[in-house]
Amino acid sequence: MIQLNSTNLNRQPSDVQEMIIPVQTDVTAIDGSVQRNFIQNKYAATMKWSMLQPADYQQILGFITATGIVNYYNNLSDYSGGILQFNGLATWKEQSYAPGAGAVRDLEVTVRQI
Amino acid sequence: MQAVSPTFSGAMNAPWRQLDFGVLISWNKQVASGINYFTIGQSVIGGTDIIATSQPGTIAQANAYAYQSIPASGVVSWETSLRLDQYPYGMVQRQANVVLNNAGEQYLPASGTQFGPSQLPGRPMIISAGFGQETIPMFTGFSDTPVNDIKARTTTLHGYDAITYINSFKSTATKPFVNQTVNTIIAAGMAEMGFGANQYVLELSLNTTIPYLDPYGQYWGQIIQQLCEAEAAIFFADEGGILHFWNREHFSNNATPVYTLTYSNMENLSQQTTSIINSVEIQSAPLSLLSGVQNVYSLNQPYYIQAGSYSGINAYQNPSVESNTAMWVTSGVRQNQMAASGNWALSGTQVIYSGVPVRDVNGNIYYNDGASGGGGLYHFQGSISAQLKVYAERGTAFFLQLIEPSNVGNSPIVFSNSFYTGIGAWQTVGFTYQFSNYSNVFFNLGDVRVTISGTHTGNYDYNRGFIVDAISDFMTASYFDGNTPNTGVNTFSWSGAANNSASIMGAIPQYLAIQVNLGFETFSLVPPVASGLNAANIAAQQSFFSFSSLSGTGGIFGTDLTANMALQAYSVSGSTAWLIWQNTGTTQAYLTNLQLYGTVADSPSNSIDETFSDATSITAYGLNPSNAGQVVNINNNFVPTATYAQSLAQYLVSNFKTPYLRHTTDNYAIPPLQFGDACTLVNRDTGESRVAFLMGIVNRMDKDASFKQQLIFQERTIQNYFTINVSTIGGPSVIAP
């Protein structure tokens, strides 16, 4: 079950991609050798919804626009321990919809750990 | 190369490295708690106590500050850099830039929790870098005022190391050197600037002794730069803030490579040739102390001194309780005054002196110009450091305020403190006041005021005898004192509200302080004596002075008043002398004759001018191609002899007449590498392994875990010079030129 800001979602996303983002830079030597300078890993999660009803759509937008920082929680994560929780910054992609048609939309939200 | 642990070394050379770094800043510039200053009789030599510097608040105290660590998330990037430029000697300065994350606007005025401190210059700053949990110093210095980038939400601090401090430190307290070594001179400079002996390392100078140097009024940075040039030496501060003086044989004596750079740890390698020096001219006019005594000054204008005048304190008493109390100030004569026990309080403002001479940190003397009712107006900038000395007759407690300047602006209080002093003991209280906020404002320095107040409840002698032997440049003591102790149970008070007030006057002598420019660099003066108007009795080469009225029966100079004038002090620094007289009489007078004799330093009539060139190199490469085809000219008065000048010129030409390779590498960052390190550079394309010395280094770490290092290496002549008890006769070592 995925929660945003400690609140259950009206609709769970239909697709979730959780990622580890390493903060690192590789240096390539003249002979092709590589050395990696690493600082730390960060997490990110991309959630996708299809055909969200307006109320559900507005709930999710409310989470990601209200405070700037979003708390992501998933107790069914595949990562070690089964729980992934972090504070992050959200980016999202909204989809167009046909005026006058049924007001349902797709939505994609990515939360990147701060 | 900085020493690191095997763990550090292993992490540094691994293909996967977890970076770590630290940025420490002492925003408030306060000494850390737990710092103990070395105290004779208490501290252990070689222990952890640090030597208190004579220059508080400077980089000399870098190891004493309380630092705040900037969290890693608060740093966007940092960079340090240092490079020896064209000529292979001189002072080298390390700089740094730290870009701080200001997304939280903590460095902005509206909401900035760090705004106030961060806007101040001269914040102590340390940068370190490493791997895992182990870091080593990359920079120790001070920050400049920050630059806020509003759009990028960053704050950039520029840092500079101890060389900037040394460059801007003007010597005022170090005596002239006569036939001293460069090491002795630099060590004395370090001491004057506040560096402890564990804050610098000086290699043995290869110059001969310096015949004469009076550092007074010169910047130490300029002096050290010249000393370096005079023997092709290098002076710099390392990453930890330790200062180093390297003689010109340093590289030959430290030529064992400490690290190897190959195509497997270099991102890029570029090569060019070093500057060529094939013709050097050295000119010098060294000062040296002359034997005998010279006339260094003859008075060319009269100076005026006021008559002695009177001033005093208003002492307030409550006659309903105690009628036998009074308080006054006199000049150096102790007075029995106020009765003594019971409950009391006193207050009053005392003009200790009118027209006292005050010397600022640059040695300039400011004194009464005779205007403003004995106070006088003075143009004063800079700071004043002085001491109040207070003597308790029978033990007491006081509250003192020294108010300066008076009657100007908001009359800031210079010094304010409560203190106790034991019976019969002197209490010395130092203070420093910076007048920079009042630049170009005239102050009345003549009214240095001391406010004394105190309270006591009890029935025992708590008397108030004390002497204010004020500021170190003040000439005499003034006394306050209590009268015979009263053992009865009396209650009386002195309070600010005047009640039966009485002005008690004391004599305030007047002073004349003059600054004269001498005709020579003067090492010492023959002590001046009072000659009177008839100077015929004065011995030859004897400094003397005379005072007279403007007109009178004694000729054009008037009446001889020399007997009223006491020479209180005199001093000489370089080509400047200061003299201060006290007029103990009640008649104004003029200084009408002043002849000063002294021991002087002068340059030889024939200055040194030595040139050495290498014709083969000139034919091959042209005359000094890196110097626009001109002879490299070194004009340096620390070159003491023609022989030495020839030796130095030969050294420079023989070592730099042939172009060497300069290698610039972008490489895997190796934090322990230091300026001057010898490294082996392996060029796979040419098959060469070359040893070169690290002459420039840039370290940079960014928020994306990019840790870059750019190194500039120069090859140099490695020559083993003959060392007694080390080298063998007939061996490969050569005699140093």
Short mmCIF file of C-alpha atoms in Angstrom, two decimals, chain B residues 186-645:
data_model
loop_
_atom_site.label_atom_id
_atom_site.label_comp_id
_atom_site.label_asym_id
_atom_site.label_seq_id
_atom_site.Cartn_x
_atom_site.Cartn_y
_atom_site.Cartn_z
CA ILE B 186 61.75 35.94 9.65
CA ALA B 187 61.34 34.33 13.07
CA ALA B 188 61.16 37.78 14.65
CA GLY B 189 58.56 38.78 12.10
CA MET B 190 56.54 35.67 12.84
CA ALA B 191 56.62 36.53 16.53
CA GLU B 192 55.51 40.11 15.92
CA MET B 193 52.65 38.87 13.78
CA GLY B 194 51.56 36.49 16.52
CA PHE B 195 52.66 33.14 15.14
CA GLY B 196 53.90 30.59 17.62
CA ALA B 197 57.09 28.66 16.93
CA ASN B 198 55.05 25.59 16.03
CA GLN B 199 53.25 27.50 13.28
CA TYR B 200 56.20 27.86 10.94
CA VAL B 201 59.15 25.86 9.66
CA LEU B 202 62.18 27.71 8.34
CA GLU B 203 64.88 25.99 6.35
CA LEU B 204 68.38 27.34 6.78
CA SER B 205 68.87 30.48 4.74
CA LEU B 206 71.61 30.34 2.11
CA ASN B 207 72.10 34.08 2.15
CA THR B 208 74.86 35.61 4.19
CA THR B 209 73.83 37.74 7.14
CA ILE B 210 71.82 40.87 6.43
CA PRO B 211 73.99 43.85 7.44
CA TYR B 212 71.11 46.09 8.47
CA LEU B 213 67.33 46.03 8.42
CA ASP B 214 64.92 48.20 10.32
CA PRO B 215 61.49 46.68 9.66
CA TYR B 216 59.63 49.54 11.29
CA GLY B 217 56.89 50.84 9.03
CA GLN B 218 57.42 48.13 6.39
CA TYR B 219 55.03 45.33 5.58
CA TRP B 220 56.35 41.96 6.63
CA GLY B 221 55.08 40.44 3.40
CA GLN B 222 57.22 42.84 1.44
CA ILE B 223 60.25 42.11 3.59
CA ILE B 224 59.87 38.33 3.28
CA GLN B 225 59.24 38.60 -0.45
CA GLN B 226 62.48 40.53 -0.82
CA LEU B 227 64.37 38.08 1.38
CA CYS B 228 63.09 35.23 -0.79
CA GLU B 229 64.12 36.98 -3.99
CA ALA B 230 67.58 37.63 -2.58
CA GLU B 231 68.28 33.92 -2.35
CA ALA B 232 65.74 32.34 -4.73
CA ALA B 233 63.78 30.95 -1.80
CA ILE B 234 60.07 30.20 -1.44
CA PHE B 235 57.68 31.13 1.34
CA PHE B 236 54.15 29.77 1.60
CA ALA B 237 51.51 28.36 3.94
CA ASP B 238 50.58 24.70 3.63
CA GLU B 239 47.08 23.23 3.75
CA GLY B 240 47.11 23.19 7.54
CA GLY B 241 48.17 26.81 7.81
CA ILE B 242 51.80 26.06 8.71
CA LEU B 243 54.20 28.53 7.12
CA HIS B 244 57.29 27.29 5.30
CA PHE B 245 60.51 28.95 4.16
CA TRP B 246 62.34 26.80 1.60
CA ASN B 247 65.85 27.61 0.52
CA ARG B 248 66.85 27.13 -3.12
CA GLU B 249 68.29 23.70 -2.42
CA HIS B 250 64.99 22.38 -1.09
CA PHE B 251 64.05 20.64 -4.30
CA SER B 252 67.41 18.99 -4.72
CA ASN B 253 67.20 17.77 -1.14
CA ASN B 254 63.65 16.46 -1.57
CA ALA B 255 63.74 14.89 -5.00
CA THR B 256 62.51 11.42 -4.14
CA PRO B 257 59.18 10.89 -5.91
CA VAL B 258 56.22 10.42 -3.59
CA TYR B 259 53.62 9.44 -6.18
CA THR B 260 53.43 8.15 -9.74
CA LEU B 261 51.03 9.41 -12.34
CA THR B 262 50.38 7.24 -15.36
CA TYR B 263 47.89 6.99 -18.17
CA SER B 264 45.81 4.90 -15.76
CA ASN B 265 45.17 7.76 -13.34
CA MET B 266 45.48 10.82 -15.56
CA GLU B 267 42.51 12.11 -17.51
CA ASN B 268 44.72 14.35 -19.52
CA LEU B 269 48.34 15.39 -19.81
CA SER B 270 49.72 18.44 -21.56
CA GLN B 271 53.31 19.55 -21.79
CA GLN B 272 55.15 22.76 -22.52
CA THR B 273 58.55 24.12 -21.65
CA THR B 274 59.47 26.16 -18.61
CA SER B 275 60.67 29.74 -18.68
CA ILE B 276 64.29 30.26 -19.65
CA ILE B 277 66.58 32.49 -17.60
CA ASN B 278 69.93 32.93 -19.32
CA SER B 279 70.96 36.42 -18.26
CA VAL B 280 70.53 37.96 -14.82
CA GLU B 281 71.58 41.34 -13.50
CA ILE B 282 71.57 41.85 -9.76
CA GLN B 283 71.73 45.30 -8.26
CA SER B 284 71.90 46.14 -4.60
CA ALA B 285 72.67 49.02 -2.31
CA PRO B 286 72.66 47.25 1.05
CA LEU B 287 72.39 49.27 4.19
CA SER B 288 75.00 48.67 6.84
CA LEU B 289 75.70 50.23 10.18
CA LEU B 290 78.35 52.92 10.00
CA SER B 291 80.89 53.33 12.73
CA GLY B 292 80.88 56.53 14.73
CA VAL B 293 78.15 59.08 15.24
CA GLN B 294 76.57 61.37 12.67
CA ASN B 295 74.45 64.48 12.89
CA VAL B 296 71.03 63.23 11.85
CA TYR B 297 68.81 66.23 12.49
CA SER B 298 68.98 69.97 12.97
CA LEU B 299 65.91 71.93 13.96
CA ASN B 300 64.57 74.01 11.12
CA GLN B 301 61.42 75.40 12.69
CA PRO B 302 60.38 76.31 16.25
CA TYR B 303 57.73 74.30 18.04
CA TYR B 304 55.30 75.77 20.53
CA ILE B 305 54.43 74.32 23.92
CA GLN B 306 51.72 75.64 26.18
CA ALA B 307 52.18 76.69 29.72
CA GLY B 308 51.22 74.20 32.39
CA SER B 309 47.55 74.49 33.31
CA TYR B 310 45.15 73.11 35.82
CA SER B 311 42.20 70.85 35.70
CA GLY B 312 40.51 68.58 38.17
CA ILE B 313 37.58 66.59 39.34
CA ASN B 314 34.27 67.58 40.78
CA ALA B 315 33.81 65.55 43.93
CA TYR B 316 30.39 65.40 45.40
CA GLN B 317 29.64 64.82 49.02
CA ASN B 318 26.71 64.75 51.29
CA PRO B 319 27.59 67.04 54.17
CA SER B 320 24.63 65.93 56.22
CA VAL B 321 26.42 62.70 56.76
CA GLU B 322 30.03 63.33 56.27
CA SER B 323 31.70 66.67 55.90
CA ASN B 324 35.29 65.72 55.76
CA THR B 325 35.42 64.16 52.37
CA ALA B 326 36.85 65.41 49.19
CA MET B 327 38.54 64.01 46.21
CA TRP B 328 40.93 65.47 43.76
CA VAL B 329 43.58 64.71 41.31
CA THR B 330 47.05 66.05 41.21
CA SER B 331 50.02 65.33 39.18
CA GLY B 332 51.86 62.50 40.73
CA VAL B 333 51.44 63.52 44.35
CA ARG B 334 49.41 61.27 46.53
CA GLN B 335 46.69 63.03 48.48
CA ASN B 336 44.86 61.82 51.51
CA GLN B 337 41.25 62.34 50.98
CA MET B 338 37.96 60.74 51.73
CA ALA B 339 37.11 59.16 55.05
CA ALA B 340 36.68 55.60 54.95
CA SER B 341 34.30 53.07 56.25
CA GLY B 342 30.65 52.34 56.31
CA ASN B 343 28.28 52.42 53.41
CA TRP B 344 29.43 54.50 50.52
CA ALA B 345 29.16 55.08 46.89
CA LEU B 346 31.07 57.45 44.75
CA SER B 347 31.07 58.64 41.25
CA GLY B 348 32.73 61.30 39.24
CA THR B 349 34.33 61.98 35.94
CA GLN B 350 37.94 62.80 35.99
CA VAL B 351 39.90 64.42 33.25
CA ILE B 352 43.18 62.72 33.80
CA TYR B 353 45.05 64.64 31.20
CA SER B 354 44.50 67.38 28.80
CA GLY B 355 46.76 67.34 25.85
CA VAL B 356 48.39 64.04 26.41
CA PRO B 357 50.29 62.66 23.46
CA VAL B 358 48.86 59.47 22.07
CA ARG B 359 50.63 57.21 19.69
CA ASP B 360 48.67 55.09 17.26
CA VAL B 361 49.58 51.68 15.95
CA ASN B 362 51.53 53.19 13.11
CA GLY B 363 53.70 55.13 15.49
CA ASN B 364 52.15 58.48 14.69
CA ILE B 365 51.86 60.74 17.66
CA TYR B 366 48.85 62.94 18.20
CA TYR B 367 49.02 65.65 20.72
CA ASN B 368 47.53 68.83 21.96
CA ASP B 369 47.51 71.57 19.42
CA GLY B 370 46.69 74.14 22.05
CA ALA B 371 43.14 74.71 20.95
CA SER B 372 39.81 74.07 22.59
CA GLY B 373 40.59 74.99 26.10
CA GLY B 374 43.40 72.62 26.71
CA GLY B 375 41.76 69.73 24.99
CA GLY B 376 42.78 70.27 21.48
CA LEU B 377 41.60 68.65 18.30
CA TYR B 378 43.32 65.74 16.70
CA HIS B 379 42.92 63.95 13.49
CA PHE B 380 43.05 60.33 14.39
CA GLN B 381 42.45 57.15 12.50
CA GLY B 382 43.32 53.60 13.29
CA SER B 383 43.35 52.07 16.71
CA ILE B 384 44.81 52.76 20.07
CA SER B 385 46.08 50.07 22.37
CA ALA B 386 47.00 51.04 25.85
CA GLN B 387 46.88 50.09 29.45
CA LEU B 388 45.40 51.57 32.56
CA LYS B 389 47.35 50.93 35.70
CA VAL B 390 45.54 51.28 38.94
CA TYR B 391 47.07 51.00 42.35
CA ALA B 392 45.02 50.25 45.44
CA GLU B 393 46.24 51.84 48.61
CA ARG B 394 44.36 49.61 50.93
CA GLY B 395 42.40 47.26 48.73
CA THR B 396 39.23 48.13 46.93
CA ALA B 397 36.96 47.47 44.02
CA PHE B 398 36.32 49.83 41.20
CA PHE B 399 34.36 50.34 38.10
CA LEU B 400 36.22 52.24 35.43
CA GLN B 401 35.06 53.68 32.19
CA LEU B 402 37.41 55.26 29.75
CA ILE B 403 35.42 57.49 27.45
CA GLU B 404 36.99 58.39 24.17
CA PRO B 405 36.37 60.37 22.13
CA SER B 406 34.49 62.81 24.24
CA ASN B 407 31.85 65.20 23.06
CA VAL B 408 31.83 63.81 19.55
CA GLY B 409 28.97 61.86 18.11
CA ASN B 410 27.64 59.37 20.55
CA SER B 411 30.70 59.45 22.82
CA PRO B 412 31.44 55.76 22.72
CA ILE B 413 32.91 54.12 25.75
CA VAL B 414 36.30 52.73 24.95
CA PHE B 415 36.77 50.61 27.94
CA SER B 416 34.49 49.52 30.71
CA ASN B 417 35.25 47.02 33.38
CA SER B 418 34.78 46.18 37.00
CA PHE B 419 37.74 44.78 38.81
CA TYR B 420 39.24 44.20 42.17
CA THR B 421 42.74 44.80 43.18
CA GLY B 422 44.59 43.63 46.21
CA ILE B 423 46.08 45.85 48.84
CA GLY B 424 49.17 47.56 47.62
CA ALA B 425 48.93 45.91 44.23
CA TRP B 426 48.93 47.32 40.77
CA GLN B 427 46.08 46.28 38.56
CA THR B 428 46.78 46.52 34.87
CA VAL B 429 43.86 46.57 32.50
CA GLY B 430 44.53 46.59 28.79
CA PHE B 431 42.19 47.83 26.14
CA THR B 432 42.14 48.40 22.42
CA TYR B 433 39.86 50.78 20.65
CA GLN B 434 39.39 50.86 16.92
CA PHE B 435 38.58 54.25 15.51
CA SER B 436 37.80 53.00 12.05
CA ASN B 437 34.14 53.88 12.38
CA TYR B 438 35.15 57.46 12.80
CA SER B 439 37.58 57.87 9.96
CA ASN B 440 38.16 61.43 8.99
CA VAL B 441 36.44 62.73 12.10
CA PHE B 442 38.23 64.95 14.52
CA PHE B 443 38.36 63.79 18.10
CA ASN B 444 39.24 65.48 21.24
CA LEU B 445 41.93 63.17 22.44
CA GLY B 446 42.92 65.57 25.10
CA ASP B 447 40.02 64.55 27.30
CA VAL B 448 40.60 61.01 28.27
CA ARG B 449 38.08 60.52 30.97
CA VAL B 450 37.98 58.01 33.72
CA THR B 451 34.75 57.52 35.58
CA ILE B 452 35.17 55.88 38.92
CA SER B 453 32.32 54.53 40.90
CA GLY B 454 31.90 51.95 43.55
CA THR B 455 29.59 50.86 46.28
CA HIS B 456 30.11 49.23 49.57
CA THR B 457 27.95 48.27 52.53
CA GLY B 458 29.74 47.32 55.68
CA ASN B 459 31.66 48.51 58.60
CA TYR B 460 35.24 48.04 57.79
CA ASP B 461 37.89 49.85 55.96
CA TYR B 462 37.16 49.57 52.29
CA ASN B 463 39.13 52.50 51.32
CA ARG B 464 39.56 53.88 47.90
CA GLY B 465 43.15 54.75 47.44
CA PHE B 466 44.18 54.25 43.89
CA ILE B 467 46.43 55.62 41.28
CA VAL B 468 45.54 55.95 37.68
CA ASP B 469 48.81 55.65 35.90
CA ALA B 470 47.00 55.69 32.70
CA ILE B 471 47.73 54.96 29.17
CA SER B 472 51.15 53.69 28.39
CA ASP B 473 52.05 56.75 26.41
CA PHE B 474 51.03 58.99 29.27
CA MET B 475 53.93 60.33 31.09
CA THR B 476 53.05 60.62 34.76
CA ALA B 477 50.71 59.18 37.29
CA SER B 478 47.80 60.91 38.88
CA TYR B 479 46.47 59.92 42.20
CA PHE B 480 43.19 59.48 43.87
CA ASP B 481 43.37 58.47 47.44
CA GLY B 482 41.30 58.11 50.52
CA ASN B 483 42.15 59.89 53.68
CA THR B 484 42.90 58.56 57.10
CA PRO B 485 40.74 55.53 57.81
CA ASN B 486 37.72 56.25 59.88
CA THR B 487 37.00 53.47 62.28
CA GLY B 488 33.71 54.83 63.48
CA VAL B 489 30.36 53.70 62.26
CA ASN B 490 29.67 56.39 59.75
CA THR B 491 27.40 56.31 56.82
CA PHE B 492 28.03 58.63 53.97
CA SER B 493 27.64 58.65 50.29
CA TRP B 494 28.98 60.21 47.17
CA SER B 495 26.51 60.21 44.41
CA GLY B 496 26.06 61.73 41.04
CA ALA B 497 23.71 64.46 42.21
CA ALA B 498 25.83 67.33 43.28
CA ASN B 499 25.39 68.36 46.83
CA ASN B 500 27.82 70.86 48.10
CA SER B 501 30.07 70.07 45.22
CA ALA B 502 33.57 71.35 45.11
CA SER B 503 35.98 71.47 42.29
CA ILE B 504 39.36 70.39 43.41
CA MET B 505 42.02 71.39 41.01
CA GLY B 506 45.19 69.62 40.22
CA ALA B 507 48.10 70.67 38.09
CA ILE B 508 48.06 69.29 34.60
CA PRO B 509 51.36 69.71 32.84
CA GLN B 510 51.47 70.33 29.12
CA TYR B 511 53.40 68.29 26.64
CA LEU B 512 55.10 68.84 23.35
CA ALA B 513 55.46 65.82 21.14
CA ILE B 514 57.16 66.15 17.80
CA GLN B 515 57.98 63.81 14.99
CA VAL B 516 61.02 64.66 12.89
CA ASN B 517 62.38 63.16 9.73
CA LEU B 518 66.03 62.27 10.03
CA GLY B 519 68.58 62.43 7.30
CA PHE B 520 69.58 58.80 7.76
CA GLU B 521 68.25 55.41 8.70
CA THR B 522 69.12 55.79 12.35
CA PHE B 523 69.87 52.87 14.59
CA SER B 524 70.10 54.79 17.86
CA LEU B 525 70.24 58.36 19.11
CA VAL B 526 72.76 59.89 21.44
CA PRO B 527 70.47 60.78 24.38
CA PRO B 528 69.53 64.47 24.09
CA VAL B 529 70.44 66.76 26.95
CA ALA B 530 69.20 70.23 27.90
CA SER B 531 71.68 72.74 26.64
CA GLY B 532 70.06 76.05 27.42
CA LEU B 533 70.44 78.86 24.93
CA ASN B 534 74.17 78.69 25.20
CA ALA B 535 75.01 75.46 23.42
CA ALA B 536 78.71 76.22 23.41
CA ASN B 537 79.26 74.00 26.43
CA ILE B 538 77.78 70.98 24.77
CA ALA B 539 80.27 68.32 23.81
CA ALA B 540 80.78 67.42 20.18
CA GLN B 541 78.37 64.85 18.78
CA GLN B 542 76.03 65.31 21.74
CA SER B 543 72.29 65.57 21.04
CA PHE B 544 70.81 68.61 22.75
CA PHE B 545 67.83 70.97 22.87
CA SER B 546 66.84 74.37 24.19
CA PHE B 547 63.57 76.23 24.80
CA SER B 548 62.92 79.91 25.12
CA SER B 549 60.19 82.49 25.19
CA LEU B 550 59.32 84.19 21.94
CA SER B 551 61.03 87.39 22.88
CA GLY B 552 62.89 88.70 25.87
CA THR B 553 66.23 89.71 27.12
CA GLY B 554 68.11 86.67 25.92
CA GLY B 555 68.34 87.75 22.30
CA ILE B 556 66.14 86.77 19.40
CA PHE B 557 64.98 83.68 21.21
CA GLY B 558 63.96 85.51 24.35
CA THR B 559 64.29 84.13 27.84
CA ASP B 560 65.88 80.73 28.32
CA LEU B 561 63.13 78.37 29.51
CA THR B 562 64.98 75.12 28.97
CA ALA B 563 65.05 74.45 32.69
CA ASN B 564 61.26 74.14 32.72
CA MET B 565 61.30 71.41 30.10
CA ALA B 566 61.76 67.77 30.93
CA LEU B 567 62.44 65.38 28.08
CA GLN B 568 59.97 62.64 28.93
CA ALA B 569 60.68 60.21 26.16
CA TYR B 570 62.27 59.82 22.77
CA SER B 571 62.50 57.04 20.28
CA VAL B 572 63.74 56.42 16.79
CA SER B 573 62.52 54.09 14.07
CA GLY B 574 64.06 54.08 10.64
CA SER B 575 64.46 57.67 9.58
CA THR B 576 61.88 59.03 12.00
CA ALA B 577 62.33 60.17 15.60
CA TRP B 578 59.77 61.14 18.22
CA LEU B 579 60.46 63.34 21.21
CA ILE B 580 58.16 64.40 24.03
CA TRP B 581 58.80 67.17 26.52
CA GLN B 582 56.80 68.22 29.55
CA ASN B 583 56.47 71.87 30.39
CA THR B 584 56.60 71.95 34.16
CA GLY B 585 56.54 75.72 34.28
CA THR B 586 53.73 78.16 33.89
CA THR B 587 55.15 79.93 30.86
CA GLN B 588 54.61 79.03 27.26
CA ALA B 589 57.78 78.28 25.38
CA TYR B 590 59.27 77.45 22.00
CA LEU B 591 61.65 74.72 21.07
CA THR B 592 64.35 76.80 19.44
CA ASN B 593 67.27 74.45 19.06
CA LEU B 594 67.43 70.73 18.59
CA GLN B 595 70.44 68.83 17.32
CA LEU B 596 70.32 65.07 17.15
CA TYR B 597 73.27 62.74 16.72
CA GLY B 598 73.10 59.02 16.32
CA THR B 599 74.41 55.80 14.92
CA VAL B 600 73.20 55.38 11.38
CA ALA B 601 72.94 52.86 8.59
CA ASP B 602 73.81 53.87 5.07
CA SER B 603 74.42 52.40 1.66
CA PRO B 604 77.88 52.15 0.15
CA SER B 605 78.84 54.85 -2.31
CA ASN B 606 79.39 52.19 -4.97
CA SER B 607 76.34 49.96 -5.13
CA ILE B 608 76.53 46.35 -6.24
CA ASP B 609 75.83 45.58 -9.91
CA GLU B 610 76.61 42.04 -11.08
CA THR B 611 75.54 40.35 -14.29
CA PHE B 612 75.87 36.74 -15.36
CA SER B 613 74.83 35.37 -18.73
CA ASP B 614 75.12 32.11 -20.63
CA ALA B 615 76.10 32.79 -24.23
CA THR B 616 75.30 29.27 -25.42
CA SER B 617 71.75 29.49 -24.13
CA ILE B 618 71.30 32.98 -25.55
CA THR B 619 72.46 31.76 -28.96
CA ALA B 620 70.12 28.81 -28.82
CA TYR B 621 66.98 30.42 -27.41
CA GLY B 622 67.53 34.16 -27.52
CA LEU B 623 67.89 36.44 -24.54
CA ASN B 624 65.42 35.51 -21.81
CA PRO B 625 62.55 34.69 -24.17
CA SER B 626 60.05 34.54 -21.28
CA ASN B 627 61.04 38.00 -20.15
CA ALA B 628 60.35 39.78 -23.44
CA GLY B 629 63.97 39.46 -24.43
CA GLN B 630 65.15 41.56 -21.50
CA VAL B 631 67.77 40.82 -18.89
CA VAL B 632 66.13 39.59 -15.70
CA ASN B 633 66.83 42.40 -13.30
CA ILE B 634 66.82 41.82 -9.57
CA ASN B 635 67.13 45.01 -7.59
CA ASN B 636 67.28 43.87 -4.01
CA ASN B 637 69.11 45.45 -1.10
CA PHE B 638 69.18 42.17 0.80
CA VAL B 639 71.92 41.02 -1.55
CA PRO B 640 74.77 41.93 0.79
CA THR B 641 77.92 41.58 -1.31
CA ALA B 642 79.08 41.51 -4.91
CA THR B 643 80.37 37.97 -4.44
CA TYR B 644 76.99 36.83 -3.24
CA ALA B 645 75.26 38.68 -6.09
#
